[in-house]
Amino acid sequence: MSNKPTFNHCAFPILLLAPQLLITFIFFIWPAAQAVWQSTLLEDPFGLSTEFVGGENFTELLGDASYYRSFLTTLLFSFSVAGIALLSALVLAVMADRVIKGAAGYKTLLVWPYAVAPAVAGVLWLFMFNPTVGVLAHALKAMGLDWNPFIHSGDAMTMVIIAATWKQISYNFLFFLAGLQSIPRSLVEAAAIDGAGPVKRFFTIIFPLLSPTSFFLLVVNLVYAFFETFGVIHAMTQGGPGQSTTTLVYKVYADGFVGLNMGSSAAQSVVLMILVGALTVIQFKYVEKKVAY
């Protein structure tokens, strides 16, 4: 007997899908189509005139050295945030999974940062890393470090990576903890009886069983670092000093809303959309092969 659901009228499944399709069209397909169309236009900043220029905006991007710098900055920032956030969350989830006494309070404290808005998280870390009044800045100076994210590009990049990572750790922690708690204890206990130590049990049993969760979080974290860290960067450095923290998504804002170059901004958003789509396809094609469902 087939378990495939059947409907007497084809209109009923369409009706069930309609709300999701409508939301997808309004908030994704329509804005994406608008961005593609605007990327072929040269628009007056005040909307007084519009000229169709075809692929001229994309051609200018290929010859823009600052765009290539933003691309490299985005790669450094995104892979640093995704890597550190995944590793930190996994370590915390393993520790939380072993906590018995006071586990609820420990887990709640770890989840709280997820409720903080990106801009608020940026202001919080900017205050702590402020070279004049910041607690962490004073601690770094006491260690002999010449810390000043307003002047040094490396300090600024480190600061935004820490803030963006801190914001994402809670999300990763929830999924890793749920994955750890779904692993049958009998497998781990059988390995322990066979003489496998904690490290060997983790890498031979626990981590392979967490591979679907890890793969999902890798995709989500890279998308987060590419698109959802605008608030953190805007609140902390506004792309500076010297555009050292200007990622691709922040350059879209800077060129479009500050520089009033709408055509270039739209072209950059189209390129960014293609990059993230290609990166996701590559992950599913190559990284997913190492995932055991």
PDB file of C-alpha atoms in Angstrom:
ATOM      1  CA  MET A   1       0.000   0.000   0.000  1.00  0.00           C
ATOM      2  CA  SER A   2       1.449   3.353  -1.030  1.00  0.00           C
ATOM      3  CA  ASN A   3       2.042   6.007   1.644  1.00  0.00           C
ATOM      4  CA  LYS A   4       1.884   8.795  -0.953  1.00  0.00           C
ATOM      5  CA  PRO A   5      -0.877  11.276  -0.015  1.00  0.00           C
ATOM      6  CA  THR A   6      -3.638  11.757  -2.591  1.00  0.00           C
ATOM      7  CA  PHE A   7      -6.078  14.615  -3.103  1.00  0.00           C
ATOM      8  CA  ASN A   8      -9.456  14.477  -4.785  1.00  0.00           C
ATOM      9  CA  HIS A   9      -8.979  17.950  -6.264  1.00  0.00           C
ATOM     10  CA  CYS A  10      -5.706  19.441  -7.516  1.00  0.00           C
ATOM     11  CA  ALA A  11      -6.762  22.851  -6.204  1.00  0.00           C
ATOM     12  CA  PHE A  12      -6.445  21.751  -2.558  1.00  0.00           C
ATOM     13  CA  PRO A  13      -2.616  21.187  -2.501  1.00  0.00           C
ATOM     14  CA  ILE A  14      -2.166  24.434  -4.441  1.00  0.00           C
ATOM     15  CA  LEU A  15      -4.278  26.196  -1.820  1.00  0.00           C
ATOM     16  CA  LEU A  16      -2.087  24.744   0.946  1.00  0.00           C
ATOM     17  CA  LEU A  17       1.081  25.943  -0.784  1.00  0.00           C
ATOM     18  CA  ALA A  18      -0.313  29.349  -1.717  1.00  0.00           C
ATOM     19  CA  PRO A  19       0.709  31.266   1.484  1.00  0.00           C
ATOM     20  CA  GLN A  20       4.313  30.062   1.261  1.00  0.00           C
ATOM     21  CA  LEU A  21       4.468  30.723  -2.490  1.00  0.00           C
ATOM     22  CA  LEU A  22       3.018  34.205  -1.983  1.00  0.00           C
ATOM     23  CA  ILE A  23       5.573  35.058   0.729  1.00  0.00           C
ATOM     24  CA  THR A  24       8.425  33.700  -1.408  1.00  0.00           C
ATOM     25  CA  PHE A  25       7.281  35.769  -4.379  1.00  0.00           C
ATOM     26  CA  ILE A  26       6.851  39.002  -2.397  1.00  0.00           C
ATOM     27  CA  PHE A  27      10.021  38.827  -0.270  1.00  0.00           C
ATOM     28  CA  PHE A  28      12.447  36.986  -2.596  1.00  0.00           C
ATOM     29  CA  ILE A  29      11.492  36.601  -6.258  1.00  0.00           C
ATOM     30  CA  TRP A  30      10.095  40.112  -6.771  1.00  0.00           C
ATOM     31  CA  PRO A  31      13.024  41.964  -5.045  1.00  0.00           C
ATOM     32  CA  ALA A  32      15.541  39.707  -6.855  1.00  0.00           C
ATOM     33  CA  ALA A  33      13.902  40.452 -10.204  1.00  0.00           C
ATOM     34  CA  GLN A  34      13.947  44.197  -9.379  1.00  0.00           C
ATOM     35  CA  ALA A  35      17.679  43.989  -8.541  1.00  0.00           C
ATOM     36  CA  VAL A  36      18.427  42.236 -11.856  1.00  0.00           C
ATOM     37  CA  TRP A  37      16.481  44.866 -13.787  1.00  0.00           C
ATOM     38  CA  GLN A  38      18.067  47.815 -11.932  1.00  0.00           C
ATOM     39  CA  SER A  39      21.545  46.367 -12.531  1.00  0.00           C
ATOM     40  CA  THR A  40      21.043  47.110 -16.255  1.00  0.00           C
ATOM     41  CA  LEU A  41      20.081  50.746 -15.667  1.00  0.00           C
ATOM     42  CA  LEU A  42      21.917  54.007 -15.046  1.00  0.00           C
ATOM     43  CA  GLU A  43      19.606  55.927 -12.727  1.00  0.00           C
ATOM     44  CA  ASP A  44      19.640  59.498 -11.544  1.00  0.00           C
ATOM     45  CA  PRO A  45      19.954  59.506  -7.703  1.00  0.00           C
ATOM     46  CA  PHE A  46      16.781  61.615  -7.442  1.00  0.00           C
ATOM     47  CA  GLY A  47      14.799  59.477  -9.896  1.00  0.00           C
ATOM     48  CA  LEU A  48      14.627  62.190 -12.584  1.00  0.00           C
ATOM     49  CA  SER A  49      16.037  60.048 -15.412  1.00  0.00           C
ATOM     50  CA  THR A  50      16.793  56.411 -16.211  1.00  0.00           C
ATOM     51  CA  GLU A  51      18.920  54.997 -19.018  1.00  0.00           C
ATOM     52  CA  PHE A  52      19.282  51.368 -20.075  1.00  0.00           C
ATOM     53  CA  VAL A  53      23.012  50.490 -20.179  1.00  0.00           C
ATOM     54  CA  GLY A  54      22.918  46.690 -20.400  1.00  0.00           C
ATOM     55  CA  GLY A  55      25.958  45.062 -18.764  1.00  0.00           C
ATOM     56  CA  GLU A  56      27.941  48.289 -18.269  1.00  0.00           C
ATOM     57  CA  ASN A  57      27.513  48.207 -14.472  1.00  0.00           C
ATOM     58  CA  PHE A  58      28.965  44.687 -14.343  1.00  0.00           C
ATOM     59  CA  THR A  59      31.871  45.704 -16.627  1.00  0.00           C
ATOM     60  CA  GLU A  60      32.754  48.573 -14.281  1.00  0.00           C
ATOM     61  CA  LEU A  61      32.710  46.186 -11.327  1.00  0.00           C
ATOM     62  CA  LEU A  62      35.282  43.929 -13.034  1.00  0.00           C
ATOM     63  CA  GLY A  63      37.647  46.901 -13.330  1.00  0.00           C
ATOM     64  CA  ASP A  64      37.091  48.185  -9.785  1.00  0.00           C
ATOM     65  CA  ALA A  65      40.046  47.353  -7.510  1.00  0.00           C
ATOM     66  CA  SER A  66      38.063  48.226  -4.366  1.00  0.00           C
ATOM     67  CA  TYR A  67      35.484  45.589  -5.297  1.00  0.00           C
ATOM     68  CA  TYR A  68      38.173  42.885  -5.393  1.00  0.00           C
ATOM     69  CA  ARG A  69      39.429  44.051  -1.966  1.00  0.00           C
ATOM     70  CA  SER A  70      35.889  43.757  -0.616  1.00  0.00           C
ATOM     71  CA  PHE A  71      35.632  40.278  -2.105  1.00  0.00           C
ATOM     72  CA  LEU A  72      38.799  39.120  -0.305  1.00  0.00           C
ATOM     73  CA  THR A  73      37.637  40.825   2.900  1.00  0.00           C
ATOM     74  CA  THR A  74      34.324  38.977   2.636  1.00  0.00           C
ATOM     75  CA  LEU A  75      36.034  35.603   2.209  1.00  0.00           C
ATOM     76  CA  LEU A  76      38.295  36.208   5.239  1.00  0.00           C
ATOM     77  CA  PHE A  77      35.422  37.489   7.358  1.00  0.00           C
ATOM     78  CA  SER A  78      32.861  34.839   6.348  1.00  0.00           C
ATOM     79  CA  PHE A  79      35.045  31.753   6.690  1.00  0.00           C
ATOM     80  CA  SER A  80      36.504  33.048   9.986  1.00  0.00           C
ATOM     81  CA  VAL A  81      33.042  33.665  11.447  1.00  0.00           C
ATOM     82  CA  ALA A  82      31.648  30.331  10.223  1.00  0.00           C
ATOM     83  CA  GLY A  83      34.672  28.310  11.360  1.00  0.00           C
ATOM     84  CA  ILE A  84      35.026  29.872  14.815  1.00  0.00           C
ATOM     85  CA  ALA A  85      31.259  29.882  15.464  1.00  0.00           C
ATOM     86  CA  LEU A  86      30.883  26.204  14.526  1.00  0.00           C
ATOM     87  CA  LEU A  87      33.905  25.056  16.534  1.00  0.00           C
ATOM     88  CA  SER A  88      33.004  27.112  19.620  1.00  0.00           C
ATOM     89  CA  ALA A  89      29.379  25.979  19.555  1.00  0.00           C
ATOM     90  CA  LEU A  90      30.380  22.335  19.195  1.00  0.00           C
ATOM     91  CA  VAL A  91      32.721  22.536  22.192  1.00  0.00           C
ATOM     92  CA  LEU A  92      30.046  24.263  24.304  1.00  0.00           C
ATOM     93  CA  ALA A  93      27.387  21.751  23.235  1.00  0.00           C
ATOM     94  CA  VAL A  94      29.619  18.807  24.189  1.00  0.00           C
ATOM     95  CA  MET A  95      30.267  20.415  27.572  1.00  0.00           C
ATOM     96  CA  ALA A  96      26.564  21.198  28.093  1.00  0.00           C
ATOM     97  CA  ASP A  97      25.610  17.644  27.153  1.00  0.00           C
ATOM     98  CA  ARG A  98      27.738  16.376  30.039  1.00  0.00           C
ATOM     99  CA  VAL A  99      26.432  18.845  32.615  1.00  0.00           C
ATOM    100  CA  ILE A 100      23.886  17.266  34.949  1.00  0.00           C
ATOM    101  CA  LYS A 101      23.601  19.712  37.853  1.00  0.00           C
ATOM    102  CA  GLY A 102      22.256  23.147  36.833  1.00  0.00           C
ATOM    103  CA  ALA A 103      22.077  22.155  33.159  1.00  0.00           C
ATOM    104  CA  ALA A 104      18.951  24.248  32.445  1.00  0.00           C
ATOM    105  CA  GLY A 105      20.540  27.486  33.668  1.00  0.00           C
ATOM    106  CA  TYR A 106      23.781  26.773  31.804  1.00  0.00           C
ATOM    107  CA  LYS A 107      21.942  26.152  28.534  1.00  0.00           C
ATOM    108  CA  THR A 108      19.734  29.229  28.969  1.00  0.00           C
ATOM    109  CA  LEU A 109      22.752  31.495  29.441  1.00  0.00           C
ATOM    110  CA  LEU A 110      24.299  30.119  26.242  1.00  0.00           C
ATOM    111  CA  VAL A 111      21.115  30.710  24.215  1.00  0.00           C
ATOM    112  CA  TRP A 112      20.536  34.330  25.319  1.00  0.00           C
ATOM    113  CA  PRO A 113      22.909  36.015  22.788  1.00  0.00           C
ATOM    114  CA  TYR A 114      20.726  34.749  19.919  1.00  0.00           C
ATOM    115  CA  ALA A 115      17.959  37.127  21.062  1.00  0.00           C
ATOM    116  CA  VAL A 116      20.248  40.167  20.760  1.00  0.00           C
ATOM    117  CA  ALA A 117      19.852  42.214  17.560  1.00  0.00           C
ATOM    118  CA  PRO A 118      22.988  42.400  15.366  1.00  0.00           C
ATOM    119  CA  ALA A 119      23.307  46.173  15.757  1.00  0.00           C
ATOM    120  CA  VAL A 120      22.975  45.894  19.556  1.00  0.00           C
ATOM    121  CA  ALA A 121      25.597  43.139  19.622  1.00  0.00           C
ATOM    122  CA  GLY A 122      27.893  45.395  17.582  1.00  0.00           C
ATOM    123  CA  VAL A 123      27.465  48.332  19.968  1.00  0.00           C
ATOM    124  CA  LEU A 124      28.037  46.056  22.977  1.00  0.00           C
ATOM    125  CA  TRP A 125      31.341  44.697  21.661  1.00  0.00           C
ATOM    126  CA  LEU A 126      32.393  48.121  20.347  1.00  0.00           C
ATOM    127  CA  PHE A 127      32.001  49.512  23.873  1.00  0.00           C
ATOM    128  CA  MET A 128      34.103  46.693  25.363  1.00  0.00           C
ATOM    129  CA  PHE A 129      36.806  47.061  22.673  1.00  0.00           C
ATOM    130  CA  ASN A 130      36.820  50.872  22.741  1.00  0.00           C
ATOM    131  CA  PRO A 131      40.510  51.874  23.202  1.00  0.00           C
ATOM    132  CA  THR A 132      39.537  54.642  25.667  1.00  0.00           C
ATOM    133  CA  VAL A 133      36.872  53.141  27.928  1.00  0.00           C
ATOM    134  CA  GLY A 134      36.627  49.457  26.914  1.00  0.00           C
ATOM    135  CA  VAL A 135      37.322  46.792  29.515  1.00  0.00           C
ATOM    136  CA  LEU A 136      38.753  44.344  26.986  1.00  0.00           C
ATOM    137  CA  ALA A 137      40.823  47.082  25.314  1.00  0.00           C
ATOM    138  CA  HIS A 138      42.443  47.923  28.679  1.00  0.00           C
ATOM    139  CA  ALA A 139      43.156  44.221  29.253  1.00  0.00           C
ATOM    140  CA  LEU A 140      44.809  43.914  25.834  1.00  0.00           C
ATOM    141  CA  LYS A 141      46.909  47.037  26.472  1.00  0.00           C
ATOM    142  CA  ALA A 142      47.947  45.610  29.855  1.00  0.00           C
ATOM    143  CA  MET A 143      49.250  42.583  27.936  1.00  0.00           C
ATOM    144  CA  GLY A 144      51.421  44.911  25.833  1.00  0.00           C
ATOM    145  CA  LEU A 145      49.248  44.997  22.697  1.00  0.00           C
ATOM    146  CA  ASP A 146      48.812  48.284  20.810  1.00  0.00           C
ATOM    147  CA  TRP A 147      45.054  47.847  20.430  1.00  0.00           C
ATOM    148  CA  ASN A 148      43.117  50.461  18.471  1.00  0.00           C
ATOM    149  CA  PRO A 149      40.434  49.246  16.006  1.00  0.00           C
ATOM    150  CA  PHE A 150      39.792  52.831  14.871  1.00  0.00           C
ATOM    151  CA  ILE A 151      43.297  52.993  13.332  1.00  0.00           C
ATOM    152  CA  HIS A 152      44.549  49.430  12.833  1.00  0.00           C
ATOM    153  CA  SER A 153      42.719  47.438  10.149  1.00  0.00           C
ATOM    154  CA  GLY A 154      43.686  44.088  11.710  1.00  0.00           C
ATOM    155  CA  ASP A 155      42.203  45.103  15.066  1.00  0.00           C
ATOM    156  CA  ALA A 156      39.000  46.246  13.367  1.00  0.00           C
ATOM    157  CA  MET A 157      38.638  42.965  11.481  1.00  0.00           C
ATOM    158  CA  THR A 158      39.295  40.965  14.657  1.00  0.00           C
ATOM    159  CA  MET A 159      36.661  42.984  16.509  1.00  0.00           C
ATOM    160  CA  VAL A 160      33.889  42.484  13.919  1.00  0.00           C
ATOM    161  CA  ILE A 161      34.707  38.768  13.609  1.00  0.00           C
ATOM    162  CA  ILE A 162      34.390  38.316  17.380  1.00  0.00           C
ATOM    163  CA  ALA A 163      31.081  40.216  17.525  1.00  0.00           C
ATOM    164  CA  ALA A 164      29.549  38.374  14.540  1.00  0.00           C
ATOM    165  CA  THR A 165      30.753  35.019  15.870  1.00  0.00           C
ATOM    166  CA  TRP A 166      29.375  35.640  19.365  1.00  0.00           C
ATOM    167  CA  LYS A 167      25.977  36.408  17.854  1.00  0.00           C
ATOM    168  CA  GLN A 168      25.890  33.116  15.902  1.00  0.00           C
ATOM    169  CA  ILE A 169      27.268  30.701  18.520  1.00  0.00           C
ATOM    170  CA  SER A 170      23.909  30.359  20.287  1.00  0.00           C
ATOM    171  CA  TYR A 171      22.122  29.278  17.093  1.00  0.00           C
ATOM    172  CA  ASN A 172      24.770  26.633  16.380  1.00  0.00           C
ATOM    173  CA  PHE A 173      24.747  25.529  20.018  1.00  0.00           C
ATOM    174  CA  LEU A 174      21.030  24.699  19.920  1.00  0.00           C
ATOM    175  CA  PHE A 175      21.389  22.440  16.874  1.00  0.00           C
ATOM    176  CA  PHE A 176      24.556  20.728  18.085  1.00  0.00           C
ATOM    177  CA  LEU A 177      23.040  20.065  21.507  1.00  0.00           C
ATOM    178  CA  ALA A 178      19.875  18.615  19.938  1.00  0.00           C
ATOM    179  CA  GLY A 179      22.058  16.443  17.688  1.00  0.00           C
ATOM    180  CA  LEU A 180      24.152  15.204  20.603  1.00  0.00           C
ATOM    181  CA  GLN A 181      21.090  14.321  22.659  1.00  0.00           C
ATOM    182  CA  SER A 182      19.643  12.304  19.747  1.00  0.00           C
ATOM    183  CA  ILE A 183      22.685   9.995  19.607  1.00  0.00           C
ATOM    184  CA  PRO A 184      21.884   6.655  21.286  1.00  0.00           C
ATOM    185  CA  ARG A 185      23.775   6.383  24.576  1.00  0.00           C
ATOM    186  CA  SER A 186      24.144   2.648  24.043  1.00  0.00           C
ATOM    187  CA  LEU A 187      26.594   3.233  21.153  1.00  0.00           C
ATOM    188  CA  VAL A 188      28.833   5.490  23.227  1.00  0.00           C
ATOM    189  CA  GLU A 189      28.659   3.172  26.249  1.00  0.00           C
ATOM    190  CA  ALA A 190      29.511   0.127  24.093  1.00  0.00           C
ATOM    191  CA  ALA A 191      32.574   1.936  22.741  1.00  0.00           C
ATOM    192  CA  ALA A 192      33.602   2.880  26.279  1.00  0.00           C
ATOM    193  CA  ILE A 193      33.304  -0.768  27.364  1.00  0.00           C
ATOM    194  CA  ASP A 194      35.544  -1.724  24.411  1.00  0.00           C
ATOM    195  CA  GLY A 195      38.200   0.619  25.767  1.00  0.00           C
ATOM    196  CA  ALA A 196      37.737   3.677  23.508  1.00  0.00           C
ATOM    197  CA  GLY A 197      38.675   6.922  25.272  1.00  0.00           C
ATOM    198  CA  PRO A 198      36.593  10.128  25.195  1.00  0.00           C
ATOM    199  CA  VAL A 199      38.521  11.603  22.240  1.00  0.00           C
ATOM    200  CA  LYS A 200      38.304   8.412  20.170  1.00  0.00           C
ATOM    201  CA  ARG A 201      34.594   8.025  20.995  1.00  0.00           C
ATOM    202  CA  PHE A 202      33.961  11.590  19.832  1.00  0.00           C
ATOM    203  CA  PHE A 203      35.781  11.326  16.483  1.00  0.00           C
ATOM    204  CA  THR A 204      34.692   7.776  15.589  1.00  0.00           C
ATOM    205  CA  ILE A 205      31.081   7.763  16.814  1.00  0.00           C
ATOM    206  CA  ILE A 206      29.726  11.128  17.908  1.00  0.00           C
ATOM    207  CA  PHE A 207      31.093  13.476  15.229  1.00  0.00           C
ATOM    208  CA  PRO A 208      30.178  11.217  12.241  1.00  0.00           C
ATOM    209  CA  LEU A 209      26.620  11.018  13.575  1.00  0.00           C
ATOM    210  CA  LEU A 210      26.612  14.822  13.833  1.00  0.00           C
ATOM    211  CA  SER A 211      27.704  15.276  10.201  1.00  0.00           C
ATOM    212  CA  PRO A 212      24.178  16.112   8.850  1.00  0.00           C
ATOM    213  CA  THR A 213      23.799  18.788  11.555  1.00  0.00           C
ATOM    214  CA  SER A 214      27.315  20.110  10.893  1.00  0.00           C
ATOM    215  CA  PHE A 215      26.684  20.320   7.141  1.00  0.00           C
ATOM    216  CA  PHE A 216      23.396  22.164   7.624  1.00  0.00           C
ATOM    217  CA  LEU A 217      25.031  24.619  10.028  1.00  0.00           C
ATOM    218  CA  LEU A 218      27.978  25.174   7.653  1.00  0.00           C
ATOM    219  CA  VAL A 219      25.597  26.318   4.910  1.00  0.00           C
ATOM    220  CA  VAL A 220      23.538  28.466   7.303  1.00  0.00           C
ATOM    221  CA  ASN A 221      26.628  30.074   8.885  1.00  0.00           C
ATOM    222  CA  LEU A 222      28.149  31.051   5.539  1.00  0.00           C
ATOM    223  CA  VAL A 223      24.851  32.575   4.407  1.00  0.00           C
ATOM    224  CA  TYR A 224      24.661  34.430   7.766  1.00  0.00           C
ATOM    225  CA  ALA A 225      28.216  35.769   7.384  1.00  0.00           C
ATOM    226  CA  PHE A 226      27.552  36.915   3.816  1.00  0.00           C
ATOM    227  CA  PHE A 227      24.148  38.565   4.316  1.00  0.00           C
ATOM    228  CA  GLU A 228      23.174  39.057   7.966  1.00  0.00           C
ATOM    229  CA  THR A 229      26.248  40.742   9.443  1.00  0.00           C
ATOM    230  CA  PHE A 230      25.546  44.167   7.976  1.00  0.00           C
ATOM    231  CA  GLY A 231      24.214  45.471  11.317  1.00  0.00           C
ATOM    232  CA  VAL A 232      27.326  44.371  13.211  1.00  0.00           C
ATOM    233  CA  ILE A 233      29.725  46.016  10.737  1.00  0.00           C
ATOM    234  CA  HIS A 234      27.649  49.188  10.416  1.00  0.00           C
ATOM    235  CA  ALA A 235      27.435  49.636  14.193  1.00  0.00           C
ATOM    236  CA  MET A 236      31.128  48.902  14.851  1.00  0.00           C
ATOM    237  CA  THR A 237      33.310  50.164  12.001  1.00  0.00           C
ATOM    238  CA  GLN A 238      31.071  51.339   9.142  1.00  0.00           C
ATOM    239  CA  GLY A 239      33.418  49.472   6.828  1.00  0.00           C
ATOM    240  CA  GLY A 240      36.609  51.170   8.084  1.00  0.00           C
ATOM    241  CA  PRO A 241      39.297  51.986   8.794  1.00  0.00           C
ATOM    242  CA  GLY A 242      40.276  52.410   5.146  1.00  0.00           C
ATOM    243  CA  GLN A 243      37.512  50.017   3.967  1.00  0.00           C
ATOM    244  CA  SER A 244      39.342  47.155   5.736  1.00  0.00           C
ATOM    245  CA  THR A 245      36.030  45.757   7.046  1.00  0.00           C
ATOM    246  CA  THR A 246      33.903  46.566   3.989  1.00  0.00           C
ATOM    247  CA  THR A 247      32.336  43.271   3.001  1.00  0.00           C
ATOM    248  CA  LEU A 248      30.367  42.792  -0.213  1.00  0.00           C
ATOM    249  CA  VAL A 249      27.000  43.279   1.461  1.00  0.00           C
ATOM    250  CA  TYR A 250      28.212  46.450   3.183  1.00  0.00           C
ATOM    251  CA  LYS A 251      29.625  47.779  -0.113  1.00  0.00           C
ATOM    252  CA  VAL A 252      26.183  47.300  -1.677  1.00  0.00           C
ATOM    253  CA  TYR A 253      24.801  49.658   0.985  1.00  0.00           C
ATOM    254  CA  ALA A 254      27.725  52.106   0.830  1.00  0.00           C
ATOM    255  CA  ASP A 255      27.628  52.496  -2.952  1.00  0.00           C
ATOM    256  CA  GLY A 256      23.821  52.528  -3.205  1.00  0.00           C
ATOM    257  CA  PHE A 257      22.627  54.531  -0.184  1.00  0.00           C
ATOM    258  CA  VAL A 258      25.714  56.650   0.552  1.00  0.00           C
ATOM    259  CA  GLY A 259      27.295  56.989  -2.902  1.00  0.00           C
ATOM    260  CA  LEU A 260      23.866  57.037  -4.638  1.00  0.00           C
ATOM    261  CA  ASN A 261      25.190  54.768  -7.419  1.00  0.00           C
ATOM    262  CA  MET A 262      22.056  52.662  -7.761  1.00  0.00           C
ATOM    263  CA  GLY A 263      23.096  50.735 -10.877  1.00  0.00           C
ATOM    264  CA  SER A 264      26.416  49.592  -9.405  1.00  0.00           C
ATOM    265  CA  SER A 265      24.743  48.707  -6.100  1.00  0.00           C
ATOM    266  CA  ALA A 266      22.123  46.580  -7.898  1.00  0.00           C
ATOM    267  CA  ALA A 267      24.837  44.862  -9.976  1.00  0.00           C
ATOM    268  CA  GLN A 268      26.784  44.066  -6.780  1.00  0.00           C
ATOM    269  CA  SER A 269      23.685  42.573  -5.164  1.00  0.00           C
ATOM    270  CA  VAL A 270      23.165  40.343  -8.224  1.00  0.00           C
ATOM    271  CA  VAL A 271      26.804  39.185  -8.129  1.00  0.00           C
ATOM    272  CA  LEU A 272      26.517  38.531  -4.372  1.00  0.00           C
ATOM    273  CA  MET A 273      23.360  36.489  -4.907  1.00  0.00           C
ATOM    274  CA  ILE A 274      25.105  34.404  -7.593  1.00  0.00           C
ATOM    275  CA  LEU A 275      28.171  33.893  -5.376  1.00  0.00           C
ATOM    276  CA  VAL A 276      26.158  32.623  -2.424  1.00  0.00           C
ATOM    277  CA  GLY A 277      24.082  30.372  -4.702  1.00  0.00           C
ATOM    278  CA  ALA A 278      27.234  28.944  -6.298  1.00  0.00           C
ATOM    279  CA  LEU A 279      28.859  28.439  -2.901  1.00  0.00           C
ATOM    280  CA  THR A 280      25.787  26.576  -1.653  1.00  0.00           C
ATOM    281  CA  VAL A 281      25.733  24.348  -4.758  1.00  0.00           C
ATOM    282  CA  ILE A 282      29.456  23.553  -4.320  1.00  0.00           C
ATOM    283  CA  GLN A 283      28.871  22.611  -0.693  1.00  0.00           C
ATOM    284  CA  PHE A 284      25.997  20.296  -1.603  1.00  0.00           C
ATOM    285  CA  LYS A 285      27.992  18.748  -4.453  1.00  0.00           C
ATOM    286  CA  TYR A 286      31.294  18.143  -2.670  1.00  0.00           C
ATOM    287  CA  VAL A 287      30.943  18.549   1.115  1.00  0.00           C
ATOM    288  CA  GLU A 288      27.637  16.653   1.320  1.00  0.00           C
ATOM    289  CA  LYS A 289      29.381  13.507   0.006  1.00  0.00           C
ATOM    290  CA  LYS A 290      31.137  13.244   3.358  1.00  0.00           C
ATOM    291  CA  VAL A 291      27.826  13.424   5.230  1.00  0.00           C
ATOM    292  CA  ALA A 292      26.271  10.168   6.464  1.00  0.00           C
ATOM    293  CA  TYR A 293      22.492  10.417   6.887  1.00  0.00           C
TER     294      TYR A 293
END
